DNA sequence: GTCGCTTAAGACCTCCGACGTATCAGGTCA
DNA sequence: TGACCTGATACGTCGGAGGTCTTAAGCGAC
């Protein structure tokens, strides 16, 4: 195994074992390199790799720190990876989202606060009746994120955030080409919101399923 | 932005835009560094980072290649990230798994082949009636992986694979401390398998839910 | 002619040392 | 007291020198 890979494993080990805790500062590059028995250049490769996936936070002129390691932060790296997906796998991503999103929406129905409900309502009102497709999709992302955050599960939230990216393009494409896709999306958003206000988890789940399934169905028939 | 980060973005751009396709070979380090306008050392940091998340495959003595970019491969990196989770987030991971796994099991009920059913049965038979906790958990992972693979969704499969890691420790702990956890797990596995054989998606879904919920409940009462 | 070994070229691996740049703390001066 | 300056510290970048591994061409024995 290459020395850099060993260094990655060793740093990982230090964090997992608790020798390094969230927020801790690492020894300076030259010292850590000496400790781990490799050159500063090779160590930097290891640190850079861990910093790409948000394990480490490198601040020039200051030092290198362990991040908070929050699931939210760590899964942010997921979206970077997901950007590389190929178009022929959009359906698989969408299928997973179709499983998670209704579940998250149902969970949110039991926990969402009145303030959050009001905020979602205001957001939909702001969009108006006839928005541009780009505005709609941006608003769509925001709407669903707001709901999923109310599920109270940050892992679920980050995961859905990461998975939503790839399907965005598909949604824009649909909005541009399918008759009444915009109006349908708006109506479904209102329905989901109404179900949340009623604290009706099953209705919320069903509307979320319908909402995503409509995109999925269109995509399947188009490909 | 640092030159290395720029290089990461540029290489990512080359792949996403299609200039570099899966399996393609990158120019050699010295050439690519010159093309991107940075030193070989800095470029190596970028390449190393992308190789950690399985975007690039570096082969000493040969060259650097773009990987297949399969969801399965890309999400493998997820397990690396998930290893850093802290124990207090196990419940959140488990909650997500509780959503995904029953859905995947239900999907598998409609698609799993007779050969795969036989393989799963043989696997359970091999384990016997009174296995060690470690053997049981290893077998548990294998069992669920086999089922999820039959769901036919590789994104779902890889995601669950990544999420199952963190909960493994918890399952071992439970097996060692809770009365009859081993026997209960074995019975539930048999029940899931029977539902799959019957092509009964709803029964399969329910048994999978029960199976995971029992771990979740125990963990919640223990913490 | 085919198989197996040798050899050389190509590409990545590791290291060193030097200099550039950003941050922060402490001191200085109005 | 507060703004500014300055030095120490740590990360950022670079160029070059060997080292190691993979591959394939070359070559001899069977």
CSV table of C-alpha atoms (C1' of nucleotides) in Angstrom, one decimal:
chain,number,residue,atom,x,y,z
A,1,UNK,CA,0.0,0.0,0.0
A,2,UNK,CA,1.2,3.5,-0.9
A,3,UNK,CA,2.5,5.7,2.0
A,4,UNK,CA,-0.2,8.2,1.2
A,5,UNK,CA,-2.9,5.6,1.6
A,6,UNK,CA,-1.4,4.5,4.8
A,7,UNK,CA,-1.5,8.1,6.0
A,8,UNK,CA,-5.1,8.3,5.1
A,9,UNK,CA,-5.9,5.2,7.1
A,10,UNK,CA,-3.8,6.4,10.0
A,11,UNK,CA,-5.5,9.8,10.2
A,12,UNK,CA,-8.9,8.1,9.8
A,13,UNK,CA,-7.9,5.8,12.6
A,14,UNK,CA,-6.9,8.7,14.9
A,15,UNK,CA,-10.3,10.2,14.3
A,16,UNK,CA,-12.4,7.0,14.6
A,17,UNK,CA,-10.5,6.0,17.7
A,18,UNK,CA,-11.1,9.3,19.4
A,19,UNK,CA,-7.5,10.4,19.5
A,20,UNK,CA,-8.6,13.3,17.3
A,21,UNK,CA,-12.0,14.7,18.0
A,22,UNK,CA,-14.3,17.0,16.0
A,23,UNK,CA,-12.8,20.5,16.0
A,24,UNK,CA,-9.3,19.3,17.1
A,25,UNK,CA,-6.3,20.7,15.4
A,26,UNK,CA,-3.8,18.4,13.7
A,27,UNK,CA,-0.1,18.8,14.3
A,28,UNK,CA,1.5,21.0,11.6
A,29,UNK,CA,2.2,19.3,8.3
A,30,UNK,CA,5.9,18.9,8.9
A,31,UNK,CA,5.4,17.4,12.4
A,32,UNK,CA,2.6,15.1,11.3
A,33,UNK,CA,4.6,13.9,8.3
A,34,UNK,CA,7.5,13.1,10.6
A,35,UNK,CA,5.2,11.3,13.0
A,36,UNK,CA,3.7,9.2,10.3
A,37,UNK,CA,7.0,8.5,8.6
A,38,UNK,CA,6.5,10.1,5.2
A,39,UNK,CA,7.3,13.3,3.4
A,40,UNK,CA,5.3,16.5,3.7
A,41,UNK,CA,4.3,16.2,0.0
A,42,UNK,CA,2.8,12.8,0.4
A,43,UNK,CA,1.1,13.7,3.6
A,44,UNK,CA,-0.5,16.7,1.9
A,45,UNK,CA,-2.0,14.3,-0.7
A,46,UNK,CA,-3.6,12.4,2.2
A,47,UNK,CA,-4.9,15.6,3.8
A,48,UNK,CA,-6.2,17.0,0.6
A,49,UNK,CA,-8.2,13.8,-0.1
A,50,UNK,CA,-9.7,13.9,3.4
A,51,UNK,CA,-10.5,17.5,3.0
A,52,UNK,CA,-12.4,16.9,-0.2
A,53,UNK,CA,-14.8,14.7,1.6
A,54,UNK,CA,-15.1,17.2,4.5
A,55,UNK,CA,-13.3,15.1,7.1
A,56,UNK,CA,-10.6,17.8,7.5
A,57,UNK,CA,-10.8,21.5,7.2
A,58,UNK,CA,-7.5,23.1,6.1
A,59,UNK,CA,-7.0,26.8,6.7
A,60,UNK,CA,-4.0,28.4,5.2
A,61,UNK,CA,-1.9,30.4,7.7
A,62,UNK,CA,-3.8,28.8,10.5
A,63,UNK,CA,-3.8,25.0,10.7
A,64,UNK,CA,-5.7,21.9,9.8
A,65,UNK,CA,-8.7,20.9,11.8
A,66,UNK,CA,-11.1,18.0,12.1
A,67,UNK,CA,-14.5,19.1,11.0
A,68,UNK,CA,-17.6,18.7,13.1
A,69,UNK,CA,-18.2,15.3,11.4
A,70,UNK,CA,-21.9,16.0,11.3
A,71,UNK,CA,-23.8,13.7,9.1
A,72,UNK,CA,-25.0,16.7,7.3
A,73,UNK,CA,-21.5,17.8,6.5
A,74,UNK,CA,-20.2,14.4,5.6
A,75,UNK,CA,-23.1,13.6,3.3
A,76,UNK,CA,-22.5,16.9,1.5
A,77,UNK,CA,-19.7,15.2,-0.2
A,78,UNK,CA,-22.3,12.8,-1.6
A,79,UNK,CA,-23.6,15.5,-3.9
A,80,UNK,CA,-20.1,15.9,-5.3
A,81,UNK,CA,-19.9,12.2,-6.1
A,82,UNK,CA,-23.5,12.1,-7.4
A,83,UNK,CA,-22.6,14.8,-9.9
A,84,UNK,CA,-20.7,12.2,-11.8
A,85,UNK,CA,-23.6,9.9,-12.3
A,86,UNK,CA,-24.5,9.2,-15.9
A,87,UNK,CA,-27.9,10.0,-17.3
A,88,UNK,CA,-28.9,6.4,-17.7
A,89,UNK,CA,-29.0,6.0,-13.9
A,90,UNK,CA,-31.4,8.9,-13.2
A,91,UNK,CA,-34.3,6.4,-12.9
A,92,UNK,CA,-32.5,4.5,-10.2
A,93,UNK,CA,-31.8,7.7,-8.3
A,94,UNK,CA,-35.4,8.7,-8.7
A,95,UNK,CA,-36.6,5.3,-7.5
A,96,UNK,CA,-34.7,5.7,-4.3
A,97,UNK,CA,-36.0,9.2,-3.8
A,98,UNK,CA,-39.5,7.8,-4.3
A,99,UNK,CA,-38.9,5.6,-1.4
A,100,UNK,CA,-37.3,8.1,0.9
A,101,UNK,CA,-39.3,11.3,0.2
A,102,UNK,CA,-42.7,10.0,1.0
A,103,UNK,CA,-41.4,8.5,4.3
A,104,UNK,CA,-39.7,11.8,5.2
A,105,UNK,CA,-42.9,13.7,4.4
A,106,UNK,CA,-45.0,11.4,6.6
A,107,UNK,CA,-42.5,11.9,9.4
A,108,UNK,CA,-42.7,15.6,8.9
A,109,UNK,CA,-46.4,15.6,9.2
A,110,UNK,CA,-46.1,14.6,12.8
A,111,UNK,CA,-43.3,17.1,13.7
A,112,UNK,CA,-43.5,20.2,11.6
A,113,UNK,CA,-44.0,23.4,13.4
A,114,UNK,CA,-46.7,26.0,12.6
A,115,UNK,CA,-43.9,28.5,11.8
A,116,UNK,CA,-42.5,26.1,9.2
A,117,UNK,CA,-45.9,25.5,7.8
A,118,UNK,CA,-46.4,29.3,7.4
A,119,UNK,CA,-43.0,29.6,5.8
A,120,UNK,CA,-43.8,27.0,3.3
A,121,UNK,CA,-47.1,28.6,2.5
A,122,UNK,CA,-45.5,31.9,2.0
A,123,UNK,CA,-42.9,30.4,-0.3
A,124,UNK,CA,-45.6,28.9,-2.5
A,125,UNK,CA,-47.5,32.2,-2.5
A,126,UNK,CA,-44.4,34.1,-3.5
A,127,UNK,CA,-44.0,31.9,-6.6
A,128,UNK,CA,-47.3,32.9,-8.0
A,129,UNK,CA,-49.5,31.0,-10.5
A,130,UNK,CA,-47.3,31.0,-13.6
A,131,UNK,CA,-43.6,30.9,-12.7
A,132,UNK,CA,-40.8,30.1,-15.1
A,133,UNK,CA,-39.7,26.5,-15.2
A,134,UNK,CA,-36.3,27.3,-13.6
A,135,UNK,CA,-38.0,29.2,-10.7
A,136,UNK,CA,-40.3,26.4,-10.2
A,137,UNK,CA,-37.7,23.7,-10.0
A,138,UNK,CA,-35.6,25.9,-7.6
A,139,UNK,CA,-38.6,26.4,-5.5
A,140,UNK,CA,-39.4,22.7,-5.7
A,141,UNK,CA,-36.0,21.8,-4.3
A,142,UNK,CA,-36.5,24.4,-1.5
A,143,UNK,CA,-40.0,23.2,-0.7
A,144,UNK,CA,-39.0,19.6,-0.3
A,145,UNK,CA,-35.9,20.4,1.6
A,146,UNK,CA,-37.9,22.4,4.1
A,147,UNK,CA,-40.3,19.5,4.6
A,148,UNK,CA,-37.5,16.9,4.9
A,149,UNK,CA,-35.7,19.0,7.5
A,150,UNK,CA,-38.9,18.8,9.6
A,151,UNK,CA,-38.6,15.1,9.6
A,152,UNK,CA,-36.0,15.6,12.3
A,153,UNK,CA,-33.5,13.1,10.8
A,154,UNK,CA,-30.4,14.9,9.5
A,155,UNK,CA,-29.0,11.8,7.8
A,156,UNK,CA,-32.3,11.4,5.9
A,157,UNK,CA,-32.2,15.1,5.1
A,158,UNK,CA,-28.7,15.1,3.7
A,159,UNK,CA,-29.2,11.9,1.8
A,160,UNK,CA,-32.2,13.3,0.0
A,161,UNK,CA,-30.4,16.5,-0.6
A,162,UNK,CA,-27.6,14.7,-2.3
A,163,UNK,CA,-30.0,12.5,-4.3
A,164,UNK,CA,-32.1,15.4,-5.5
A,165,UNK,CA,-29.4,16.9,-7.5
A,166,UNK,CA,-29.3,14.4,-10.4
A,167,UNK,CA,-33.0,14.5,-10.9
A,168,UNK,CA,-33.1,18.3,-11.2
A,169,UNK,CA,-32.2,18.3,-14.9
A,170,UNK,CA,-34.9,15.8,-15.6
A,171,UNK,CA,-37.5,17.9,-13.9
A,172,UNK,CA,-36.5,21.0,-15.8
A,173,UNK,CA,-36.6,19.1,-19.1
A,174,UNK,CA,-40.1,17.8,-18.2
A,175,UNK,CA,-41.3,21.2,-17.3
A,176,UNK,CA,-40.2,22.5,-20.6
A,177,UNK,CA,-41.7,19.8,-22.7
A,178,UNK,CA,-44.8,18.4,-20.9
A,179,UNK,CA,-48.1,20.0,-21.1
A,180,UNK,CA,-49.3,21.4,-17.7
A,181,UNK,CA,-46.3,20.0,-15.8
A,182,UNK,CA,-46.0,23.3,-14.1
A,183,UNK,CA,-49.6,23.6,-13.0
A,184,UNK,CA,-49.6,20.0,-11.8
A,185,UNK,CA,-46.5,20.5,-9.7
A,186,UNK,CA,-48.0,23.6,-8.1
A,187,UNK,CA,-51.3,21.8,-7.3
A,188,UNK,CA,-49.4,18.8,-5.8
A,189,UNK,CA,-47.3,21.1,-3.6
A,190,UNK,CA,-50.5,22.7,-2.3
A,191,UNK,CA,-51.9,19.2,-1.6
A,192,UNK,CA,-48.8,18.1,0.3
A,193,UNK,CA,-48.9,21.3,2.4
A,194,UNK,CA,-52.5,20.8,3.2
A,195,UNK,CA,-51.9,17.3,4.4
A,196,UNK,CA,-49.1,18.5,6.6
A,197,UNK,CA,-51.3,21.1,8.1
A,198,UNK,CA,-53.9,18.5,8.8
A,199,UNK,CA,-51.2,16.4,10.4
A,200,UNK,CA,-52.3,13.6,8.1
A,201,UNK,CA,-49.2,11.5,7.7
A,202,UNK,CA,-50.7,9.0,5.3
A,203,UNK,CA,-52.2,11.7,3.0
A,204,UNK,CA,-48.8,13.5,3.1
A,205,UNK,CA,-47.1,10.3,2.2
A,206,UNK,CA,-49.4,9.5,-0.6
A,207,UNK,CA,-49.2,13.0,-2.2
A,208,UNK,CA,-45.4,12.9,-2.0
A,209,UNK,CA,-45.5,9.5,-3.7
A,210,UNK,CA,-47.8,10.8,-6.4
A,211,UNK,CA,-45.6,13.9,-6.8
A,212,UNK,CA,-42.4,11.9,-7.5
A,213,UNK,CA,-44.1,9.1,-9.4
A,214,UNK,CA,-45.4,11.5,-11.9
A,215,UNK,CA,-41.9,12.6,-12.8
A,216,UNK,CA,-40.8,9.0,-12.8
A,217,UNK,CA,-43.6,7.9,-15.1
A,218,UNK,CA,-43.0,10.7,-17.5
A,219,UNK,CA,-39.3,10.0,-17.5
A,220,UNK,CA,-39.8,6.3,-18.1
A,221,UNK,CA,-42.2,6.9,-21.0
A,222,UNK,CA,-39.8,9.4,-22.5
A,223,UNK,CA,-36.5,7.4,-22.5
B,1,UNK,CA,-9.3,29.2,-4.9
B,2,UNK,CA,-6.3,27.1,-4.6
B,3,UNK,CA,-4.8,25.7,-7.8
B,4,UNK,CA,-5.4,22.2,-6.6
B,5,UNK,CA,-9.1,22.9,-6.1
B,6,UNK,CA,-9.2,24.4,-9.5
B,7,UNK,CA,-7.6,21.2,-10.9
B,8,UNK,CA,-10.2,19.1,-9.2
B,9,UNK,CA,-13.0,21.2,-10.7
B,10,UNK,CA,-11.4,21.1,-14.1
B,11,UNK,CA,-10.9,17.3,-14.1
B,12,UNK,CA,-14.5,16.9,-12.8
B,13,UNK,CA,-15.6,19.2,-15.6
B,14,UNK,CA,-13.8,17.1,-18.2
B,15,UNK,CA,-15.6,14.0,-17.0
B,16,UNK,CA,-19.0,15.6,-16.6
B,17,UNK,CA,-18.9,17.3,-20.0
B,18,UNK,CA,-17.9,14.0,-21.6
B,19,UNK,CA,-14.4,15.1,-22.7
B,20,UNK,CA,-13.3,12.2,-20.5
B,21,UNK,CA,-15.4,9.1,-20.5
B,22,UNK,CA,-15.5,6.1,-18.2
B,23,UNK,CA,-12.4,4.0,-18.8
B,24,UNK,CA,-10.5,6.8,-20.6
B,25,UNK,CA,-6.9,7.3,-19.8
B,26,UNK,CA,-5.7,10.7,-18.6
B,27,UNK,CA,-2.6,12.4,-20.0
B,28,UNK,CA,0.4,11.6,-18.0
B,29,UNK,CA,1.0,13.6,-14.8
B,30,UNK,CA,3.6,16.0,-16.3
B,31,UNK,CA,1.5,16.7,-19.4
B,32,UNK,CA,-1.8,17.2,-17.5
B,33,UNK,CA,-0.1,19.4,-15.0
B,34,UNK,CA,1.3,21.6,-17.8
B,35,UNK,CA,-2.1,21.7,-19.5
B,36,UNK,CA,-3.9,22.8,-16.3
B,37,UNK,CA,-1.1,25.2,-15.5
B,38,UNK,CA,0.1,23.9,-12.2
B,39,UNK,CA,3.0,21.8,-10.8
B,40,UNK,CA,3.0,18.0,-10.9
B,41,UNK,CA,3.0,18.0,-7.1
B,42,UNK,CA,-0.2,20.0,-6.8
B,43,UNK,CA,-1.9,18.0,-9.6
B,44,UNK,CA,-1.1,14.8,-7.7
B,45,UNK,CA,-3.1,16.2,-4.7
B,46,UNK,CA,-6.1,16.7,-7.0
B,47,UNK,CA,-5.8,13.2,-8.5
B,48,UNK,CA,-5.3,11.6,-5.2
B,49,UNK,CA,-8.5,13.2,-3.9
B,50,UNK,CA,-10.5,12.1,-6.9
B,51,UNK,CA,-9.1,8.6,-6.5
B,52,UNK,CA,-10.2,8.4,-2.9
B,53,UNK,CA,-13.8,8.8,-4.0
B,54,UNK,CA,-13.3,6.3,-6.9
B,55,UNK,CA,-13.6,8.8,-9.7
B,56,UNK,CA,-10.1,8.1,-10.9
B,57,UNK,CA,-8.2,4.9,-10.8
B,58,UNK,CA,-4.4,5.3,-10.6
B,59,UNK,CA,-2.2,2.4,-11.6
B,60,UNK,CA,1.5,2.8,-10.9
B,61,UNK,CA,3.6,2.1,-13.9
B,62,UNK,CA,0.6,2.2,-16.2
B,63,UNK,CA,-1.4,5.4,-16.0
B,64,UNK,CA,-4.4,7.1,-14.6
B,65,UNK,CA,-7.9,6.2,-15.8
B,66,UNK,CA,-11.5,7.3,-15.3
B,67,UNK,CA,-13.4,4.6,-13.4
B,68,UNK,CA,-16.6,3.1,-14.7
B,69,UNK,CA,-18.5,5.7,-12.7
B,70,UNK,CA,-21.0,3.0,-11.8
B,71,UNK,CA,-23.3,4.1,-8.9
B,72,UNK,CA,-22.2,1.0,-7.1
B,73,UNK,CA,-18.6,2.1,-7.3
B,74,UNK,CA,-19.2,5.8,-6.5
B,75,UNK,CA,-21.3,5.0,-3.5
B,76,UNK,CA,-18.7,2.7,-2.2
B,77,UNK,CA,-17.0,5.8,-1.1
B,78,UNK,CA,-20.0,6.4,1.0
B,79,UNK,CA,-19.0,3.7,3.4
B,80,UNK,CA,-15.7,5.4,3.9
B,81,UNK,CA,-17.4,8.6,4.9
B,82,UNK,CA,-19.9,6.8,7.0
B,83,UNK,CA,-17.1,5.2,9.1
B,84,UNK,CA,-16.6,8.6,10.6
B,85,UNK,CA,-20.1,8.9,12.0
B,86,UNK,CA,-20.3,9.3,15.7
B,87,UNK,CA,-22.2,6.8,17.8
B,88,UNK,CA,-24.9,9.2,18.7
B,89,UNK,CA,-26.1,9.2,15.1
B,90,UNK,CA,-26.5,5.5,14.8
B,91,UNK,CA,-30.3,5.9,15.4
B,92,UNK,CA,-30.6,8.2,12.5
B,93,UNK,CA,-28.8,5.9,10.2
B,94,UNK,CA,-30.9,3.0,11.4
B,95,UNK,CA,-34.1,5.1,10.8
B,96,UNK,CA,-33.1,5.6,7.2
B,97,UNK,CA,-32.3,1.9,6.8
B,98,UNK,CA,-35.7,1.2,8.2
B,99,UNK,CA,-37.2,3.1,5.4
B,100,UNK,CA,-35.1,1.7,2.6
B,101,UNK,CA,-34.7,-1.9,3.5
B,102,UNK,CA,-38.4,-2.9,3.7
B,103,UNK,CA,-39.0,-1.1,0.3
B,104,UNK,CA,-36.0,-3.0,-1.2
B,105,UNK,CA,-37.2,-6.3,0.2
B,106,UNK,CA,-40.7,-5.7,-1.2
B,107,UNK,CA,-39.2,-4.9,-4.6
B,108,UNK,CA,-37.1,-8.1,-4.4
B,109,UNK,CA,-40.2,-10.2,-3.8
B,110,UNK,CA,-41.3,-9.5,-7.3
B,111,UNK,CA,-38.0,-10.0,-9.0
B,112,UNK,CA,-35.9,-12.5,-7.1
B,113,UNK,CA,-35.0,-15.6,-9.0
B,114,UNK,CA,-35.4,-19.2,-7.8
B,115,UNK,CA,-31.6,-19.6,-7.9
B,116,UNK,CA,-31.2,-16.7,-5.6
B,117,UNK,CA,-33.9,-18.0,-3.3
B,118,UNK,CA,-32.1,-21.3,-3.1
B,119,UNK,CA,-28.8,-19.6,-2.4
B,120,UNK,CA,-30.3,-17.6,0.5
B,121,UNK,CA,-31.9,-20.8,1.9
B,122,UNK,CA,-28.6,-22.6,1.7
B,123,UNK,CA,-26.9,-19.7,3.4
B,124,UNK,CA,-29.3,-19.8,6.3
B,125,UNK,CA,-29.0,-23.6,6.6
B,126,UNK,CA,-25.2,-23.4,6.6
B,127,UNK,CA,-25.3,-21.1,9.6
B,128,UNK,CA,-27.1,-23.7,11.8
B,129,UNK,CA,-29.2,-23.1,14.9
B,130,UNK,CA,-26.7,-21.7,17.3
B,131,UNK,CA,-24.1,-19.6,15.5
B,132,UNK,CA,-21.7,-17.2,17.2
B,133,UNK,CA,-22.8,-13.5,17.3
B,134,UNK,CA,-20.0,-12.5,14.9
B,135,UNK,CA,-21.0,-15.2,12.4
B,136,UNK,CA,-24.6,-14.3,12.7
B,137,UNK,CA,-24.0,-10.6,12.0
B,138,UNK,CA,-21.7,-11.4,9.1
B,139,UNK,CA,-24.4,-13.7,7.7
B,140,UNK,CA,-27.0,-11.0,8.4
B,141,UNK,CA,-25.1,-8.5,6.2
B,142,UNK,CA,-24.7,-11.1,3.5
B,143,UNK,CA,-28.4,-12.1,3.6
B,144,UNK,CA,-29.7,-8.6,3.3
B,145,UNK,CA,-27.3,-7.7,0.6
B,146,UNK,CA,-28.4,-10.7,-1.4
B,147,UNK,CA,-32.0,-9.6,-1.1
B,148,UNK,CA,-31.4,-6.0,-1.9
B,149,UNK,CA,-29.4,-6.9,-5.0
B,150,UNK,CA,-32.5,-8.6,-6.2
B,151,UNK,CA,-34.4,-5.4,-6.0
B,152,UNK,CA,-32.7,-4.5,-9.3
B,153,UNK,CA,-31.7,-1.0,-8.2
B,154,UNK,CA,-28.0,-0.6,-7.9
B,155,UNK,CA,-28.2,2.8,-6.4
B,156,UNK,CA,-30.5,1.5,-3.7
B,157,UNK,CA,-28.2,-1.5,-3.2
B,158,UNK,CA,-25.0,0.6,-2.8
B,159,UNK,CA,-26.8,3.0,-0.5
B,160,UNK,CA,-28.0,0.3,1.9
B,161,UNK,CA,-24.6,-1.3,1.8
B,162,UNK,CA,-23.0,2.0,2.9
B,163,UNK,CA,-25.6,2.6,5.6
B,164,UNK,CA,-25.4,-0.9,7.0
B,165,UNK,CA,-21.8,-0.5,8.2
B,166,UNK,CA,-22.4,1.8,11.1
B,167,UNK,CA,-25.2,-0.3,12.5
B,168,UNK,CA,-23.2,-3.4,12.5
B,169,UNK,CA,-21.5,-2.6,15.8
B,170,UNK,CA,-24.8,-2.0,17.4
B,171,UNK,CA,-26.1,-5.4,16.2
B,172,UNK,CA,-23.1,-7.2,17.6
B,173,UNK,CA,-23.5,-5.4,20.9
B,174,UNK,CA,-27.2,-6.4,21.0
B,175,UNK,CA,-26.5,-10.0,20.1
B,176,UNK,CA,-24.1,-10.2,23.1
B,177,UNK,CA,-26.3,-8.6,25.6
B,178,UNK,CA,-29.9,-9.3,24.8
B,179,UNK,CA,-31.7,-12.5,25.6
B,180,UNK,CA,-32.6,-14.5,22.5
B,181,UNK,CA,-31.5,-11.8,20.0
B,182,UNK,CA,-29.8,-14.6,18.0
B,183,UNK,CA,-32.8,-16.9,17.8
B,184,UNK,CA,-35.1,-14.0,17.0
B,185,UNK,CA,-32.9,-12.9,14.2
B,186,UNK,CA,-32.8,-16.4,12.7
B,187,UNK,CA,-36.5,-16.7,12.9
B,188,UNK,CA,-37.0,-13.4,11.2
B,189,UNK,CA,-34.7,-14.3,8.4
B,190,UNK,CA,-36.6,-17.4,7.8
B,191,UNK,CA,-39.9,-15.4,7.7
B,192,UNK,CA,-38.5,-12.9,5.2
B,193,UNK,CA,-37.3,-15.7,3.0
B,194,UNK,CA,-40.6,-17.4,3.2
B,195,UNK,CA,-42.4,-14.3,2.1
B,196,UNK,CA,-40.0,-13.9,-0.8
B,197,UNK,CA,-40.7,-17.4,-1.9
B,198,UNK,CA,-44.4,-16.7,-1.8
B,199,UNK,CA,-43.8,-13.6,-3.9
B,200,UNK,CA,-45.7,-11.8,-1.1
B,201,UNK,CA,-44.3,-8.3,-1.3
B,202,UNK,CA,-46.3,-6.9,1.6
B,203,UNK,CA,-45.4,-9.7,3.9
B,204,UNK,CA,-41.8,-9.3,2.9
B,205,UNK,CA,-42.0,-5.6,3.6
B,206,UNK,CA,-43.5,-6.1,7.0
B,207,UNK,CA,-41.1,-8.7,8.1
B,208,UNK,CA,-38.2,-6.5,7.0
B,209,UNK,CA,-39.6,-3.6,9.0
B,210,UNK,CA,-40.1,-5.8,12.0
B,211,UNK,CA,-36.6,-7.1,11.7
B,212,UNK,CA,-35.0,-3.7,11.7
B,213,UNK,CA,-37.4,-2.1,14.1
B,214,UNK,CA,-36.5,-4.7,16.7
B,215,UNK,CA,-32.9,-3.5,16.6
B,216,UNK,CA,-34.0,0.1,16.6
B,217,UNK,CA,-36.3,-0.4,19.6
B,218,UNK,CA,-33.6,-2.2,21.6
B,219,UNK,CA,-31.1,0.5,20.8
B,220,UNK,CA,-33.5,3.3,21.7
B,221,UNK,CA,-34.3,1.7,25.1
B,222,UNK,CA,-30.6,1.1,25.8
B,223,UNK,CA,-29.2,4.5,25.0
C,1,DG,C1',6.5,-21.4,-34.4
C,2,DT,C1',5.7,-20.9,-29.6
C,3,DC,C1',6.9,-20.2,-24.9
C,4,DG,C1',9.4,-18.0,-21.4
C,5,DC,C1',13.0,-14.9,-19.9
C,6,DT,C1',15.5,-10.5,-20.3
C,7,DT,C1',15.6,-5.8,-20.9
C,8,DA,C1',14.3,-1.1,-21.6
C,9,DA,C1',10.9,2.5,-21.9
C,10,DG,C1',7.1,4.8,-19.8
C,11,DA,C1',4.4,6.3,-15.9
C,12,DC,C1',3.4,6.8,-11.3
C,13,DC,C1',5.7,7.1,-6.2
C,14,DT,C1',8.4,9.5,-2.9
C,15,DC,C1',11.3,12.7,-1.2
C,16,DC,C1',13.9,17.2,-0.5
C,17,DG,C1',14.5,22.0,-0.2
C,18,DA,C1',13.1,26.6,-1.3
C,19,DC,C1',10.0,30.3,-1.6
C,20,DG,C1',5.2,32.4,-1.7
C,21,DT,C1',1.0,33.6,0.8
C,22,DA,C1',-2.4,33.9,4.5
C,23,DT,C1',-3.5,34.2,9.4
C,24,DC,C1',-2.9,35.6,14.0
C,25,DA,C1',-0.8,37.7,18.0
C,26,DG,C1',1.7,41.2,20.0
C,27,DG,C1',3.7,45.6,20.0
C,28,DT,C1',3.8,50.5,18.5
C,29,DC,C1',2.0,54.9,17.8
C,30,DA,C1',-1.4,58.6,17.3
D,1,DT,C1',-8.3,53.3,23.5
D,2,DG,C1',-8.0,51.9,19.0
D,3,DA,C1',-5.9,51.5,14.5
D,4,DC,C1',-1.9,50.0,12.3
D,5,DC,C1',2.4,47.5,11.6
D,6,DT,C1',5.3,43.6,12.0
D,7,DG,C1',7.1,39.1,13.0
D,8,DA,C1',6.2,34.3,13.7
D,9,DT,C1',3.7,30.4,12.2
D,10,DA,C1',1.5,27.3,9.0
D,11,DC,C1',-0.4,26.1,4.8
D,12,DG,C1',0.4,26.7,-0.7
D,13,DT,C1',3.2,25.9,-4.7
D,14,DC,C1',7.0,24.8,-7.2
D,15,DG,C1',11.1,22.2,-9.6
D,16,DG,C1',14.0,18.5,-9.6
D,17,DA,C1',16.0,14.0,-8.4
D,18,DG,C1',15.8,9.2,-7.8
D,19,DG,C1',12.9,4.9,-7.0
D,20,DT,C1',9.5,1.4,-8.2
D,21,DC,C1',6.1,-0.9,-10.9
D,22,DT,C1',3.9,-2.2,-15.4
D,23,DT,C1',4.1,-3.2,-20.0
D,24,DA,C1',5.7,-4.7,-24.1
D,25,DA,C1',9.3,-5.4,-27.2
D,26,DG,C1',13.4,-8.3,-28.1
D,27,DC,C1',15.5,-12.7,-28.0
D,28,DG,C1',16.9,-17.3,-27.2
D,29,DA,C1',15.6,-22.2,-26.1
D,30,DC,C1',12.6,-25.9,-27.1
